[in-house]
Amino acid sequence: MCINLNFKKMKKTGIVLSCMVSFFMSAQTHDLVKHNGQKMAVNLIKQETNLVYFSMPNSTEVEKISKYAVASLTNKSNGEVATISNRINCEDKANFNEVVFLEQSQTIGLKKGESINSFFGVTKGQADYDVKKMKKRRLQEKAASLKSPFVVIVSEKPDETKAVLYQY
């Protein structure tokens, strides 16, 4: 009789615990809206500097996406909308200041574009800081003229810089 009573208590505790866990998991459900218009139902885990960590519903696998690819997150339980990043529109070369340099790890969820090069002849006595600044500006201008808001520098030599463009 004593064993049967303990089993019933354990069974009730297990049911209550599983209900609480399932409620907790459903409370984290969000709608993730990407800048390309794609909408996904996700369980938000955390946000770091340039990445958003999430899992798909009914999955425990942790996935990540660049914050630059995500427009907003909507909490399904209370309807609260959080803007993650604003869309960057590069229409022409004049908008080169809006182009953002990213690391390779920050491009998850963005579409890879073409590769570009920037050749730069260094004059004697020119400071390294000025040379790097001019190289980056030239890359930004090329990216803006190709309507790409993101640039990842792949290799950098004294006279040539290679980069890859990314879009939404």
Short mmCIF file of C-alpha atoms in Angstrom, two decimals:
data_model
loop_
_atom_site.label_atom_id
_atom_site.label_comp_id
_atom_site.label_asym_id
_atom_site.label_seq_id
_atom_site.Cartn_x
_atom_site.Cartn_y
_atom_site.Cartn_z
CA MET A 1 0.00 0.00 0.00
CA CYS A 2 2.84 2.38 0.86
CA ILE A 3 4.58 1.71 -2.45
CA ASN A 4 1.37 2.33 -4.39
CA LEU A 5 0.86 5.68 -2.61
CA ASN A 6 4.41 6.87 -3.44
CA PHE A 7 3.92 5.86 -7.07
CA LYS A 8 0.72 7.94 -7.29
CA LYS A 9 2.48 10.97 -5.78
CA MET A 10 5.38 10.58 -8.22
CA LYS A 11 2.95 10.25 -11.12
CA LYS A 12 1.09 13.44 -10.11
CA THR A 13 4.38 15.29 -9.63
CA GLY A 14 5.58 14.15 -13.06
CA ILE A 15 2.38 15.31 -14.74
CA VAL A 16 2.47 18.71 -13.03
CA LEU A 17 6.17 19.11 -13.88
CA SER A 18 5.64 18.23 -17.55
CA CYS A 19 2.72 20.70 -17.78
CA MET A 20 4.88 23.45 -16.31
CA VAL A 21 7.74 22.72 -18.72
CA SER A 22 5.42 22.69 -21.74
CA PHE A 23 3.84 25.97 -20.62
CA PHE A 24 7.29 27.50 -20.17
CA MET A 25 8.36 26.39 -23.65
CA SER A 26 5.22 27.78 -25.28
CA ALA A 27 5.64 31.08 -23.41
CA GLN A 28 8.95 31.66 -25.24
CA THR A 29 7.41 31.39 -28.71
CA HIS A 30 8.09 34.36 -30.97
CA ASP A 31 7.50 35.31 -34.58
CA LEU A 32 10.81 36.20 -36.23
CA VAL A 33 10.47 38.46 -39.28
CA LYS A 34 13.47 38.74 -41.58
CA HIS A 35 14.22 41.77 -43.76
CA ASN A 36 13.58 39.67 -46.89
CA GLY A 37 9.96 39.21 -45.74
CA GLN A 38 10.28 35.63 -44.46
CA LYS A 39 8.36 34.95 -41.24
CA MET A 40 9.26 32.09 -38.86
CA ALA A 41 7.83 30.83 -35.58
CA VAL A 42 10.76 30.32 -33.18
CA ASN A 43 11.55 29.86 -29.52
CA LEU A 44 13.87 32.74 -28.61
CA ILE A 45 16.84 31.72 -26.48
CA LYS A 46 18.99 34.86 -26.29
CA GLN A 47 20.39 37.84 -28.17
CA GLU A 48 24.06 38.67 -28.22
CA THR A 49 25.90 41.58 -29.81
CA ASN A 50 25.29 40.64 -33.46
CA LEU A 51 23.54 37.25 -33.24
CA VAL A 52 20.09 35.98 -32.26
CA TYR A 53 19.93 32.43 -30.86
CA PHE A 54 16.71 30.45 -31.23
CA SER A 55 15.27 26.97 -31.69
CA MET A 56 12.44 25.85 -33.89
CA PRO A 57 9.21 24.73 -32.17
CA ASN A 58 9.33 21.04 -31.19
CA SER A 59 13.13 21.02 -31.53
CA THR A 60 15.98 21.40 -29.08
CA GLU A 61 18.65 22.23 -31.66
CA VAL A 62 20.01 25.75 -31.13
CA GLU A 63 20.25 27.84 -34.30
CA LYS A 64 21.57 31.35 -34.81
CA ILE A 65 21.04 34.18 -37.25
CA SER A 66 22.66 37.56 -37.77
CA LYS A 67 20.79 40.44 -36.16
CA TYR A 68 21.23 42.30 -39.46
CA ALA A 69 19.00 39.69 -41.18
CA VAL A 70 16.21 40.05 -38.56
CA ALA A 71 13.76 42.94 -38.74
CA SER A 72 11.68 42.18 -35.64
CA LEU A 73 10.64 39.65 -33.02
CA THR A 74 7.02 39.47 -31.87
CA ASN A 75 6.28 37.80 -28.54
CA LYS A 76 3.19 35.65 -29.18
CA SER A 77 2.08 35.60 -25.54
CA ASN A 78 1.72 39.37 -25.11
CA GLY A 79 2.01 40.75 -28.67
CA GLU A 80 5.06 42.86 -27.83
CA VAL A 81 7.14 43.72 -30.92
CA ALA A 82 10.88 44.30 -30.59
CA THR A 83 12.78 45.83 -33.51
CA ILE A 84 16.11 44.02 -33.86
CA SER A 85 17.62 46.00 -36.75
CA ASN A 86 16.57 48.57 -39.30
CA ARG A 87 16.79 47.77 -42.99
CA ILE A 88 19.76 49.37 -44.72
CA ASN A 89 18.93 50.68 -48.19
CA CYS A 90 21.86 51.40 -50.48
CA GLU A 91 20.47 52.86 -53.67
CA ASP A 92 23.63 54.32 -55.17
CA LYS A 93 27.26 55.26 -54.54
CA ALA A 94 26.22 58.36 -52.57
CA ASN A 95 24.89 56.14 -49.75
CA PHE A 96 28.29 54.51 -49.11
CA ASN A 97 28.27 55.55 -45.41
CA GLU A 98 25.37 53.16 -44.75
CA VAL A 99 27.38 50.09 -45.82
CA VAL A 100 28.34 47.96 -42.78
CA PHE A 101 31.49 45.86 -42.40
CA LEU A 102 30.79 42.46 -40.83
CA GLU A 103 32.80 39.47 -39.69
CA GLN A 104 32.16 36.15 -41.44
CA SER A 105 30.38 34.80 -38.32
CA GLN A 106 27.87 37.66 -38.48
CA THR A 107 26.51 36.79 -41.96
CA ILE A 108 24.25 33.87 -40.99
CA GLY A 109 20.89 34.43 -42.66
CA LEU A 110 22.19 36.92 -45.23
CA LYS A 111 22.54 36.10 -48.93
CA LYS A 112 26.09 35.95 -50.28
CA GLY A 113 26.74 38.20 -53.25
CA GLU A 114 29.70 38.78 -55.49
CA SER A 115 33.38 39.26 -54.63
CA ILE A 116 35.00 42.65 -55.10
CA ASN A 117 38.59 43.91 -55.10
CA SER A 118 40.04 47.26 -54.23
CA PHE A 119 43.49 48.20 -55.53
CA PHE A 120 45.16 51.11 -53.88
CA GLY A 121 48.53 52.61 -54.71
CA VAL A 122 50.25 53.84 -51.57
CA THR A 123 52.32 56.98 -51.84
CA LYS A 124 55.51 57.32 -49.87
CA GLY A 125 55.01 58.83 -46.43
CA GLN A 126 51.27 58.11 -46.24
CA ALA A 127 50.12 56.91 -42.80
CA ASP A 128 48.78 53.34 -42.48
CA TYR A 129 45.64 54.64 -40.79
CA ASP A 130 44.83 56.87 -43.77
CA VAL A 131 45.49 54.05 -46.23
CA LYS A 132 43.14 51.66 -44.37
CA LYS A 133 40.48 54.36 -44.17
CA MET A 134 40.69 55.02 -47.93
CA LYS A 135 40.56 51.28 -48.73
CA LYS A 136 37.45 50.84 -46.61
CA ARG A 137 35.80 53.85 -48.19
CA ARG A 138 36.51 52.50 -51.67
CA LEU A 139 35.00 49.13 -50.69
CA GLN A 140 31.94 50.90 -49.25
CA GLU A 141 31.49 52.90 -52.46
CA LYS A 142 31.71 49.75 -54.61
CA ALA A 143 29.25 47.91 -52.36
CA ALA A 144 26.79 50.82 -52.41
CA SER A 145 26.95 51.10 -56.19
CA LEU A 146 26.14 47.35 -56.36
CA LYS A 147 23.28 47.85 -53.83
CA SER A 148 24.86 45.61 -51.18
CA PRO A 149 24.54 46.85 -47.59
CA PHE A 150 27.12 44.46 -46.09
CA VAL A 151 30.81 43.76 -46.75
CA VAL A 152 33.08 41.06 -45.34
CA ILE A 153 36.81 41.59 -45.87
CA VAL A 154 38.37 38.28 -46.94
CA SER A 155 42.01 39.27 -47.38
CA GLU A 156 43.94 42.46 -46.92
CA LYS A 157 47.36 43.12 -48.47
CA PRO A 158 49.23 46.43 -48.61
CA ASP A 159 48.07 47.20 -52.16
CA GLU A 160 44.91 45.07 -52.54
CA THR A 161 41.86 44.24 -50.45
CA LYS A 162 39.42 41.44 -51.34
CA ALA A 163 35.89 41.37 -49.96
CA VAL A 164 32.55 39.58 -50.36
CA LEU A 165 29.23 41.40 -50.54
CA TYR A 166 26.05 40.29 -48.71
CA GLN A 167 22.39 41.26 -49.17
CA TYR A 168 19.12 40.47 -47.43
#
